[in-house]
CSV table of N, CA, C and O in Angstrom, one decimal:
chain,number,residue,atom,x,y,z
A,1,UNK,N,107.2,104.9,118.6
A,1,UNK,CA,105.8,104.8,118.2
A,1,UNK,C,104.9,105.3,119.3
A,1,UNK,O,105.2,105.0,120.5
A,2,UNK,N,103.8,106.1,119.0
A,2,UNK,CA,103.0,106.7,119.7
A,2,UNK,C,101.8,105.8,120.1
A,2,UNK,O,101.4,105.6,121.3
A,3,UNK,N,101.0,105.3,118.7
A,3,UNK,CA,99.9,104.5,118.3
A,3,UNK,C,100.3,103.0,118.0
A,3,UNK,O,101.4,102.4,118.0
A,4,UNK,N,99.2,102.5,117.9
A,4,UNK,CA,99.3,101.3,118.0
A,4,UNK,C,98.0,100.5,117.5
A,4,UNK,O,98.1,99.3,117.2
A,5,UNK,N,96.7,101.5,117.4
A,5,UNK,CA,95.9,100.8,116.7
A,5,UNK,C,95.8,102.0,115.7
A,5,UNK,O,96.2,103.2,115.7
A,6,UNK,N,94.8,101.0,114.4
A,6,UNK,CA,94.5,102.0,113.8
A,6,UNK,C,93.0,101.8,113.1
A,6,UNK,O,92.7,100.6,113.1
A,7,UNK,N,92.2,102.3,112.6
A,7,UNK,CA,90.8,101.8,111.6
A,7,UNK,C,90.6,102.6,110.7
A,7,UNK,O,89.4,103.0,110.6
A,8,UNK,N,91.4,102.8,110.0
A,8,UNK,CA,91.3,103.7,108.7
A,8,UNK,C,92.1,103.0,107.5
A,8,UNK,O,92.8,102.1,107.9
A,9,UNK,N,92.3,103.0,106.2
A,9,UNK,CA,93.4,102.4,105.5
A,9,UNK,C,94.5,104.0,105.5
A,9,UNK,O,95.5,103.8,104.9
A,10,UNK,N,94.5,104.5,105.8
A,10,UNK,CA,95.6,105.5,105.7
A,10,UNK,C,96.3,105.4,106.5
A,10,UNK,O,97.5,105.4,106.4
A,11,UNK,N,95.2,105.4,108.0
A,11,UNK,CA,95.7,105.4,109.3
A,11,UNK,C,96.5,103.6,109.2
A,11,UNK,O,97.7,103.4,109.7
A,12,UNK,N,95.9,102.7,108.8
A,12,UNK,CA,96.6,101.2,108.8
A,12,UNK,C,97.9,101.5,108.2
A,12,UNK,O,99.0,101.2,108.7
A,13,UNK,N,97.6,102.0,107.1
A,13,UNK,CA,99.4,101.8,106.5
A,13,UNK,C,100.3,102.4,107.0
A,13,UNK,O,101.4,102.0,107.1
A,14,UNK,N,99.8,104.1,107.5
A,14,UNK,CA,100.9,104.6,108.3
A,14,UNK,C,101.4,104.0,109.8
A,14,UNK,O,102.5,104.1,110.3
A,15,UNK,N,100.5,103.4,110.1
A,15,UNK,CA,100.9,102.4,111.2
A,15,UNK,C,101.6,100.6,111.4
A,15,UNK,O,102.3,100.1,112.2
A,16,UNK,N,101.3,100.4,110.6
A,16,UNK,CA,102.3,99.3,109.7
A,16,UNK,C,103.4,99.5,109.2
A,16,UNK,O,104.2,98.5,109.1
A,17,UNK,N,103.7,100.9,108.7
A,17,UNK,CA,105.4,101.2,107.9
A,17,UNK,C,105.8,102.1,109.4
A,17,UNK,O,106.9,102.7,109.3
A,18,UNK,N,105.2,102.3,110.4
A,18,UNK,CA,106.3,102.7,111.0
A,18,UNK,C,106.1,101.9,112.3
A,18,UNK,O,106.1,102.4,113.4
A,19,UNK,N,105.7,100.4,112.0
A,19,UNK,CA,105.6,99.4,113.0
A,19,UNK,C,106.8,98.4,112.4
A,19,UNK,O,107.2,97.4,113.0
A,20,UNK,N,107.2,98.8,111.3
A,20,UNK,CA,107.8,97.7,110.5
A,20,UNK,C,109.3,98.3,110.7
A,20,UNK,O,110.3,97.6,110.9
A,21,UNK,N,109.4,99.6,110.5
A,21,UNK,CA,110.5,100.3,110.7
A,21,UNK,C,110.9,100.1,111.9
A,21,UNK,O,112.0,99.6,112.2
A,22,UNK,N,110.1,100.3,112.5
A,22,UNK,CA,110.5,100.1,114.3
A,22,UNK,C,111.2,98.8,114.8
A,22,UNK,O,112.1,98.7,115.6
A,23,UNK,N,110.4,97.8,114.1
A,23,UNK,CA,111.1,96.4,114.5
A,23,UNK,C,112.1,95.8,113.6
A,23,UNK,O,112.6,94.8,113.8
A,24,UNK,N,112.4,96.6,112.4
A,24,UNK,CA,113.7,96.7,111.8
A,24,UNK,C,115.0,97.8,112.5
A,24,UNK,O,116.1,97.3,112.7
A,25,UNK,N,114.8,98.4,112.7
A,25,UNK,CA,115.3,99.4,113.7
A,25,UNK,C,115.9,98.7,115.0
A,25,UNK,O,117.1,98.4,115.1
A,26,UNK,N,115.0,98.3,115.8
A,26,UNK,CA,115.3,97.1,117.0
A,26,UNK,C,116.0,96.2,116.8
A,26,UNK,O,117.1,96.1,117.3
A,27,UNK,N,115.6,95.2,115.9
A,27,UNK,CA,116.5,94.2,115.2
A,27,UNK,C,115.6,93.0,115.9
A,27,UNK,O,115.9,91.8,116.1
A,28,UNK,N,114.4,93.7,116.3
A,28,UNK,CA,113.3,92.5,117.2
A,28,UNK,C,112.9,91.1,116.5
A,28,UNK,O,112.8,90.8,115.3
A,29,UNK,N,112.8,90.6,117.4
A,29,UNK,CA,112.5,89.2,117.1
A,29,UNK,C,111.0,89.2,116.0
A,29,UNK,O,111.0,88.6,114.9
A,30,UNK,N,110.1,90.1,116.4
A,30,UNK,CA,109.1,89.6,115.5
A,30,UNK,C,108.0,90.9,116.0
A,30,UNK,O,107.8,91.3,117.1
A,31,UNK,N,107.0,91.5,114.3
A,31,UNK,CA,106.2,92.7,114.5
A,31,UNK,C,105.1,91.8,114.3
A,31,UNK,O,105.1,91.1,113.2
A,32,UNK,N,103.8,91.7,115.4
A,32,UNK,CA,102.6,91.0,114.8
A,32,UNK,C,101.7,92.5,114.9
A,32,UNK,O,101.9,93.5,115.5
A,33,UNK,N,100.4,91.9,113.7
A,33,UNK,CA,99.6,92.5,113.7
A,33,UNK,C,98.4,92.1,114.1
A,33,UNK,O,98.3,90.9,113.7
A,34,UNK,N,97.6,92.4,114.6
A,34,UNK,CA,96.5,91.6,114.8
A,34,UNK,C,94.9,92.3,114.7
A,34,UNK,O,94.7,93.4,115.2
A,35,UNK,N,94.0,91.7,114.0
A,35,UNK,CA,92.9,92.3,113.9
A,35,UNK,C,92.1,92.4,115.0
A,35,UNK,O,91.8,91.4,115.7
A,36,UNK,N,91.5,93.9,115.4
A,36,UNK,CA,90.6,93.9,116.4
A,36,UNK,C,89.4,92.9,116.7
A,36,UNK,O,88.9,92.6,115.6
A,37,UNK,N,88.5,92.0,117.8
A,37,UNK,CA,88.1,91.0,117.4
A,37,UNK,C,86.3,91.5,117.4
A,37,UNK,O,85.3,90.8,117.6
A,38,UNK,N,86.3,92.7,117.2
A,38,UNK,CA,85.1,93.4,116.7
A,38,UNK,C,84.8,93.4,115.3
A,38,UNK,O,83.7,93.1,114.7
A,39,UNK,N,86.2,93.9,114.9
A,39,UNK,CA,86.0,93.5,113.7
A,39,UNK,C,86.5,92.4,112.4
A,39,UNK,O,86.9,92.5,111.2
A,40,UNK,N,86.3,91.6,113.0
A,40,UNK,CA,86.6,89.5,112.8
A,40,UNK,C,85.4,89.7,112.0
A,40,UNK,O,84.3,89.6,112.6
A,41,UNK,N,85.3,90.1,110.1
A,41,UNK,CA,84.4,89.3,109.8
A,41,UNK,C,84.3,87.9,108.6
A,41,UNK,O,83.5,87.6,107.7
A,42,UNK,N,85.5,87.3,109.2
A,42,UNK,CA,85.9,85.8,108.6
A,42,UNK,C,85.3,84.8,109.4
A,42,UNK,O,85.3,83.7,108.8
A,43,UNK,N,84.9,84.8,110.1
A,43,UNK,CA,84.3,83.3,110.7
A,43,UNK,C,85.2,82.1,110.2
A,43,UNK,O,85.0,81.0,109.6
A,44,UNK,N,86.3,82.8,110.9
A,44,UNK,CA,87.4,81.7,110.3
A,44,UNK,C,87.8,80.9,111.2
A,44,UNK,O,88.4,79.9,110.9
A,45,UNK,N,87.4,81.2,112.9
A,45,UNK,CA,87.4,80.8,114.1
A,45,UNK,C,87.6,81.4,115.4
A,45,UNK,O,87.2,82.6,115.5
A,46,UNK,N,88.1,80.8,116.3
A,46,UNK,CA,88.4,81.6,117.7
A,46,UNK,C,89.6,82.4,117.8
A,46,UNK,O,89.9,82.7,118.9
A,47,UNK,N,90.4,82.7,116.6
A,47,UNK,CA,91.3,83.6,116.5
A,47,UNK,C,91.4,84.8,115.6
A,47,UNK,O,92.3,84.6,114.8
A,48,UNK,N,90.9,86.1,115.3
A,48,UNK,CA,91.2,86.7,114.5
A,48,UNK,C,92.5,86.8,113.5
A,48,UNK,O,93.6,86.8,114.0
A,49,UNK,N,92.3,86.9,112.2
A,49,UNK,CA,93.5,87.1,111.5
A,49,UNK,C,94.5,87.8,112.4
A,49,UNK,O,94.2,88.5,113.4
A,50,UNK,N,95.8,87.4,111.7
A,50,UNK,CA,97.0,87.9,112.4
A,50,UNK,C,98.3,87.6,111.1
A,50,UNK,O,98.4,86.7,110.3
A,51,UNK,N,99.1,88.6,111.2
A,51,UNK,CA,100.0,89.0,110.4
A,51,UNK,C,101.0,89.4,111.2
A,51,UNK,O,101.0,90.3,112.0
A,52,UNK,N,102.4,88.3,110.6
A,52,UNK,CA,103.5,88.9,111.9
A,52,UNK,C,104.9,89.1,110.9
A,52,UNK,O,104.8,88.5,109.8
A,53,UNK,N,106.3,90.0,111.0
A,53,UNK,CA,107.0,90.1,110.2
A,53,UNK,C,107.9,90.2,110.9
A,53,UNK,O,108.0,91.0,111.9
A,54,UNK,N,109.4,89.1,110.5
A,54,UNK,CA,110.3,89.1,111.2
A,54,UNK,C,111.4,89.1,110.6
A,54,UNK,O,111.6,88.1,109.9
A,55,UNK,N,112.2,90.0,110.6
A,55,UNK,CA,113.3,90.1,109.7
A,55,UNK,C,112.1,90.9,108.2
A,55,UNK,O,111.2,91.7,108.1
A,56,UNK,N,112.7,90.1,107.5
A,56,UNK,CA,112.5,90.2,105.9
A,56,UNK,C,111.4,88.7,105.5
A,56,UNK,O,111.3,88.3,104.4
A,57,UNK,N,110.6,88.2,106.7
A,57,UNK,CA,109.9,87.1,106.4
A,57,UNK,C,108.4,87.9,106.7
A,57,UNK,O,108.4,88.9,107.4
A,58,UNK,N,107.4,87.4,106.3
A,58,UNK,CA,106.1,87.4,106.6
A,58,UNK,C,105.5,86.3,107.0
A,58,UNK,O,105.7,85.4,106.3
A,59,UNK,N,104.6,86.0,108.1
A,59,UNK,CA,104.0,85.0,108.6
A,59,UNK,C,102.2,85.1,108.7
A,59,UNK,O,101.8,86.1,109.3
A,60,UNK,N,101.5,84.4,108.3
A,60,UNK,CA,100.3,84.4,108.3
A,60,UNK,C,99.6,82.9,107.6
A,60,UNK,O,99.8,82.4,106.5
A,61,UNK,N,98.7,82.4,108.9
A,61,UNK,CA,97.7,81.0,108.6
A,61,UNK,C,96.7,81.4,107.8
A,61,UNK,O,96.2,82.5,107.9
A,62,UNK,N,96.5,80.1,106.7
A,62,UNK,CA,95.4,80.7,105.9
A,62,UNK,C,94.8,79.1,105.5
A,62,UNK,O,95.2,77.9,105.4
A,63,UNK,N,93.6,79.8,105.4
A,63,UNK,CA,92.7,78.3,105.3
A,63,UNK,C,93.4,78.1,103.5
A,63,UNK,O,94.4,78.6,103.0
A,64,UNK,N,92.3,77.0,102.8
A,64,UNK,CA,92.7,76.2,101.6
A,64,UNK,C,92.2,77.9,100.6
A,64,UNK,O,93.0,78.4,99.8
A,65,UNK,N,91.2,78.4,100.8
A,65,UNK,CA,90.8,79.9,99.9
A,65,UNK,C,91.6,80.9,100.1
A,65,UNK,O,91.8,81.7,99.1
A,66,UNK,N,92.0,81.0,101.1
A,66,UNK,CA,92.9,82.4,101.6
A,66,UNK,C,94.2,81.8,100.9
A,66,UNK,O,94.8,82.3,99.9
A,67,UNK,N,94.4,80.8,101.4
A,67,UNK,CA,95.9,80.5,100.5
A,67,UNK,C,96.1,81.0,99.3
A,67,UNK,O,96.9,81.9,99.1
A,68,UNK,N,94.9,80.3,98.2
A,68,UNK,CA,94.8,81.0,96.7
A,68,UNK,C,94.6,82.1,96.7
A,68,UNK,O,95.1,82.5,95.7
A,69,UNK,N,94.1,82.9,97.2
A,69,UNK,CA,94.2,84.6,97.6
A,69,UNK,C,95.4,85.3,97.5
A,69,UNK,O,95.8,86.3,96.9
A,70,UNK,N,96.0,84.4,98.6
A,70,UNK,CA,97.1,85.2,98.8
A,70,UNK,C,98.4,85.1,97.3
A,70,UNK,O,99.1,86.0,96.8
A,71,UNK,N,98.3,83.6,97.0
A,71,UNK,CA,99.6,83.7,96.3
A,71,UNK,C,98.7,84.3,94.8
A,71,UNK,O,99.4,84.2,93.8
A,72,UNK,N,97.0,84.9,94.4
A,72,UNK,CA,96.9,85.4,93.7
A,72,UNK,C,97.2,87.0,94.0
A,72,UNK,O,97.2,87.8,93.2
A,73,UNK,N,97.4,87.1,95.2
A,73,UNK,CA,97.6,88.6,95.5
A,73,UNK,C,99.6,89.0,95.3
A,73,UNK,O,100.2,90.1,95.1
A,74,UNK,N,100.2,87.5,95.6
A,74,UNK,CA,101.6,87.9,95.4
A,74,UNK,C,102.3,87.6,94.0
A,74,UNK,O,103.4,87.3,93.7
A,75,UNK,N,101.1,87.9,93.2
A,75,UNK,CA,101.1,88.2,91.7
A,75,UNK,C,101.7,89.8,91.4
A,75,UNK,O,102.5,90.2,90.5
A,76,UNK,N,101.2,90.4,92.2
A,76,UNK,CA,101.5,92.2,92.2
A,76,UNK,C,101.9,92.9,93.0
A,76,UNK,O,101.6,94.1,93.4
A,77,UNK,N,103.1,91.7,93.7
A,77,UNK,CA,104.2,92.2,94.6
A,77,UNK,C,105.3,91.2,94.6
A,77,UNK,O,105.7,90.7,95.6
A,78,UNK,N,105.8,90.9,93.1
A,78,UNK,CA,107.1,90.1,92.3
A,78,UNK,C,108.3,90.3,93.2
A,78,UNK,O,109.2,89.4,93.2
A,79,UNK,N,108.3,91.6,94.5
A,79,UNK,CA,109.6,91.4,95.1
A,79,UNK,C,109.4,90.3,96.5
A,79,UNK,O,110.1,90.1,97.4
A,80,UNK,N,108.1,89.7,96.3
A,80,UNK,CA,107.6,89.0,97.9
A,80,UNK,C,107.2,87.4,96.7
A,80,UNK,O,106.5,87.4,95.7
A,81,UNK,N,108.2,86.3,97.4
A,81,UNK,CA,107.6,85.5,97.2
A,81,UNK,C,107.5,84.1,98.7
A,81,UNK,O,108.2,84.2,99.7
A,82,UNK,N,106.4,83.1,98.4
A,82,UNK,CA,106.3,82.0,99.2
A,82,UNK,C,108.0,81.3,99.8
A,82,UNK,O,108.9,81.1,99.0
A,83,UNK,N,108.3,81.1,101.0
A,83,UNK,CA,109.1,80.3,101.6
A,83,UNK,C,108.7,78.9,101.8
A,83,UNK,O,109.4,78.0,101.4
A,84,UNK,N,107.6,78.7,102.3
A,84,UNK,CA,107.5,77.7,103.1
A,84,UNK,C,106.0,77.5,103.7
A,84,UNK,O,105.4,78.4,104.4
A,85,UNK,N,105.5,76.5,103.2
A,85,UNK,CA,104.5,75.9,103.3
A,85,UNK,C,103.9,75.1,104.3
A,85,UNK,O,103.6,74.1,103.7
A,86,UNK,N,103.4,74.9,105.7
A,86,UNK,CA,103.3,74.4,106.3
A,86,UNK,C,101.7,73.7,106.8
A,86,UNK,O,100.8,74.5,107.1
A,87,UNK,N,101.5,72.5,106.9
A,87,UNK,CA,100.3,72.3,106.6
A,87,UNK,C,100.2,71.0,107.9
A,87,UNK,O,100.2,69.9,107.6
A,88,UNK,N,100.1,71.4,109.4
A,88,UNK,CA,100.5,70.5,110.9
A,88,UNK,C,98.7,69.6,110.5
A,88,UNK,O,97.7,70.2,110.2
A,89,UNK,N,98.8,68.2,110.6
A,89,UNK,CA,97.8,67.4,111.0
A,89,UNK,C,97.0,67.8,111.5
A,89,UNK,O,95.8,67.8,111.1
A,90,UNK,N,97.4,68.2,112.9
A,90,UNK,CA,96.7,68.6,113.7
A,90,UNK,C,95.9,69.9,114.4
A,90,UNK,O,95.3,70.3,115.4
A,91,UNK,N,96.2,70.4,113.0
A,91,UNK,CA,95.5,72.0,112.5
A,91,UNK,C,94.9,72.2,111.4
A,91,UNK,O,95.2,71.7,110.3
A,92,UNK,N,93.8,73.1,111.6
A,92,UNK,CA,93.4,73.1,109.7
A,92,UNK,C,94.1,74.6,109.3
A,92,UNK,O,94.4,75.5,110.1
A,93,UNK,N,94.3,74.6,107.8
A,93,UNK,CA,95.0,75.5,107.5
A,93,UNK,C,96.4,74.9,107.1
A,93,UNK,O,96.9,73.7,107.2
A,94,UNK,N,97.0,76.7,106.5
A,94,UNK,CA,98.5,76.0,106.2
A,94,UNK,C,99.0,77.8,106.5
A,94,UNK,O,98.5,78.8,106.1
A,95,UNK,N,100.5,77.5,107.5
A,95,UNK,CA,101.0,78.2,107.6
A,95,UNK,C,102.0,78.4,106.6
A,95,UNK,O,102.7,77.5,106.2
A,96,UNK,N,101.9,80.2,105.9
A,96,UNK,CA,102.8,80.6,105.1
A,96,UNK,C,103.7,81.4,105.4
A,96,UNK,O,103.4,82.3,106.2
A,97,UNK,N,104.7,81.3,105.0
A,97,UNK,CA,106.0,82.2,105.0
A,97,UNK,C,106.6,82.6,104.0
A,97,UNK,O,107.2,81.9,103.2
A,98,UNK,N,106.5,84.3,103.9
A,98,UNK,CA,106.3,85.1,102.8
A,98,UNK,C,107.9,85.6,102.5
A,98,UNK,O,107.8,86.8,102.6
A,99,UNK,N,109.1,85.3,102.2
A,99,UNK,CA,109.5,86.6,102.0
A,99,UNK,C,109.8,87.7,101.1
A,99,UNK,O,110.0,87.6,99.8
A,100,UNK,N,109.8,89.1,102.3
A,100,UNK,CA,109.6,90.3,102.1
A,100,UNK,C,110.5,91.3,101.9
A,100,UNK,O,110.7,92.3,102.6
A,101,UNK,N,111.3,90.9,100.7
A,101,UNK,CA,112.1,91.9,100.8
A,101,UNK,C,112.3,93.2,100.1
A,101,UNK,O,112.9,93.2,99.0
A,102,UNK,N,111.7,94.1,100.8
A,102,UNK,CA,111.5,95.7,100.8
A,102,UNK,C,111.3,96.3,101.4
A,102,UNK,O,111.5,95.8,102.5
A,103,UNK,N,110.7,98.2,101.4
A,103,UNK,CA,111.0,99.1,102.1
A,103,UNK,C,109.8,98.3,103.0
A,103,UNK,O,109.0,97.4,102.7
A,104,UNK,N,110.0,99.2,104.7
A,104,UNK,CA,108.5,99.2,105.2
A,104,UNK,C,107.4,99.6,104.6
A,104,UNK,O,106.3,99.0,104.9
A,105,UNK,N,107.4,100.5,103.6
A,105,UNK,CA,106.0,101.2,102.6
A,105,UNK,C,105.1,100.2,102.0
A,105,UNK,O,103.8,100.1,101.9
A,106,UNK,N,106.4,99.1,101.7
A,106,UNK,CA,105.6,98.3,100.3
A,106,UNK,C,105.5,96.9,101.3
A,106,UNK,O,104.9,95.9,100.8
A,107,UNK,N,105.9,96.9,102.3
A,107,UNK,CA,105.4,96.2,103.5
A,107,UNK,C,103.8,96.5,104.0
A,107,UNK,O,102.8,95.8,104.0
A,108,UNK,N,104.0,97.4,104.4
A,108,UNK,CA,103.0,97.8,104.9
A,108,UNK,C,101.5,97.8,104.4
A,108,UNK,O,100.5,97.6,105.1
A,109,UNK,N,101.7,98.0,102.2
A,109,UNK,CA,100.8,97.9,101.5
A,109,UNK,C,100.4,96.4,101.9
A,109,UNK,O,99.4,96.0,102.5
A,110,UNK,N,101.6,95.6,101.4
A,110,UNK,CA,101.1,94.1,101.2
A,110,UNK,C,99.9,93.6,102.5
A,110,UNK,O,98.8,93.1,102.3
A,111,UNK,N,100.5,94.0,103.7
A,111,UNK,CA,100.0,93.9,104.9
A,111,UNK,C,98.5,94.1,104.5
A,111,UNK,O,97.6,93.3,104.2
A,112,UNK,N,98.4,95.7,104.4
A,112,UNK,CA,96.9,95.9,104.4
A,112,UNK,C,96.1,95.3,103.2
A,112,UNK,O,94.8,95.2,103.2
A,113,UNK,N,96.8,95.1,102.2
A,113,UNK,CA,95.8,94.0,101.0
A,113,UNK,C,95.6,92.6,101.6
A,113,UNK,O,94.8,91.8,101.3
A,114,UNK,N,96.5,92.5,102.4
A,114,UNK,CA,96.7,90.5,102.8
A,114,UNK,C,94.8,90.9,103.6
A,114,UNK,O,93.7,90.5,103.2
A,115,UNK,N,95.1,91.5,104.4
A,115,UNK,CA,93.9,91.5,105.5
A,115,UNK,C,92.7,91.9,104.7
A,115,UNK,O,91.6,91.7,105.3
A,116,UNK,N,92.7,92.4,103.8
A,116,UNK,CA,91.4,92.9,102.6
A,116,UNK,C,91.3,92.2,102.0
A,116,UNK,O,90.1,91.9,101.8
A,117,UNK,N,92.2,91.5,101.4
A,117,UNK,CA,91.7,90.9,100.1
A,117,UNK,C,92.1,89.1,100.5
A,117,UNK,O,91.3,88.2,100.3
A,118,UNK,N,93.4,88.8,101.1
A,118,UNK,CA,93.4,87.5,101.4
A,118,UNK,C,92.1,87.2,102.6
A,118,UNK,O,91.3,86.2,102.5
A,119,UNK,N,92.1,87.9,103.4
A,119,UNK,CA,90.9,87.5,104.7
A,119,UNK,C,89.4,88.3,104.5
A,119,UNK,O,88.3,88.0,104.9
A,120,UNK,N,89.7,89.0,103.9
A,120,UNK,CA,88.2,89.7,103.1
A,120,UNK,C,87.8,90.3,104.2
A,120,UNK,O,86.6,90.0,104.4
A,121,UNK,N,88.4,91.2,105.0
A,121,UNK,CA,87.8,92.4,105.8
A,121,UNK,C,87.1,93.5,105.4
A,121,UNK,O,87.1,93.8,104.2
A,122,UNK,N,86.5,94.2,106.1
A,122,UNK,CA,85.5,95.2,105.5
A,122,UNK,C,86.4,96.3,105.8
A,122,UNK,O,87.2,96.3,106.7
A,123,UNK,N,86.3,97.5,104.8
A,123,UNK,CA,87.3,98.5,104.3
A,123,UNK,C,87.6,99.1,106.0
A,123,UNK,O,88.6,99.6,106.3
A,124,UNK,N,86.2,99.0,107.1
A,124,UNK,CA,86.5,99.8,108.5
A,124,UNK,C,87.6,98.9,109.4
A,124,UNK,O,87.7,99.4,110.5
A,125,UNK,N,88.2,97.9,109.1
A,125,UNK,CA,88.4,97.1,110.0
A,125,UNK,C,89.8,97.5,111.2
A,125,UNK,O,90.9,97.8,110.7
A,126,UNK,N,89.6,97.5,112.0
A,126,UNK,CA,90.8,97.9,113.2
A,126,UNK,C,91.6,96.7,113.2
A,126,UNK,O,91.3,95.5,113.2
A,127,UNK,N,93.0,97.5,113.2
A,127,UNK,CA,94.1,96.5,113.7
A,127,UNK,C,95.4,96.9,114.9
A,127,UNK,O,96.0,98.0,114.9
A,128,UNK,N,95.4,96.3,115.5
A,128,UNK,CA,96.3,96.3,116.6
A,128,UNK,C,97.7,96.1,116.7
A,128,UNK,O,98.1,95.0,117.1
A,129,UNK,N,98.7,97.2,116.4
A,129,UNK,CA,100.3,96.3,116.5
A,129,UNK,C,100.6,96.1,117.9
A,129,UNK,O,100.7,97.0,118.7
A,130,UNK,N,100.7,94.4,118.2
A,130,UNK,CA,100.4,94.0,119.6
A,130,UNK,C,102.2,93.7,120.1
A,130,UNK,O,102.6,93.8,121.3
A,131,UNK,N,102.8,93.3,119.1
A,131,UNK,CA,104.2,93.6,119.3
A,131,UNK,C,105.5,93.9,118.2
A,131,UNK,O,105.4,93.5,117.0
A,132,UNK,N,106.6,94.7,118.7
A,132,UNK,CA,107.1,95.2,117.6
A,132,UNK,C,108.9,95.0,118.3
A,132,UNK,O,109.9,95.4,117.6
């Protein structure tokens, strides 16, 4: 891989299916994605969304609304379902674990709808593959 960010949805997806490839390819521990923190417009806190994929799993915290987002969004991607539900005391939110088993393409979609539609980003939004 050459790039690493991107702020376009064309430029996102092509950057996500061959970030996803790449760390399938490797056999790496884990591909995160992370939103630029310019463009954070969740006021969800001192961390911008982040989306990480390891193996054939997906990983991403989501408050009590995002949650329902999301498992309304993995209505229209039947080959991705919920693992594992995590919900620490001493955090708000609940970590989800997605799995994802398909090409990088249909990886990569899910990716860019999670951050649109589960975290409600604005169509410009930059993301960063920070490791792969």
């Amino acid at each position: 891989m050459t790039r690493f960010d991107a702020a376009t949805e064309d430029e996102r997806l092509k950057l996500y299916a061959d970030a996803a490839t790449a760390h399938r390819a490797r056999s790496s521990d884990v591909m995160t994605v992370d939103v630029d923190p310019d463009s954070d417009v969740t006021e969800g806190g001192e961390v911008p969304p982040w989306i990480q994929l390891a193996g054939t799993e997906l990983v991403l915290d989501c408050t009590d609304d995002e949650l329902d987002r999301l498992k309304e969004l993995l209505g229209e991607f039947p080959e991705f379902r919920i693992d594992e539900l995590v919900s620490p005391e001493e955090a708000e939110g609940t970590n989800a674990v997605v799995t994802a088993r398909s090409d990088a393409n249909r990886v990569a979609g899910f990716v860019e709808r999670a951050f649109r539609e589960v975290y409600g980003l604005d169509e410009e939004y930059r993301a960063w593959v920070t490791a792969i």
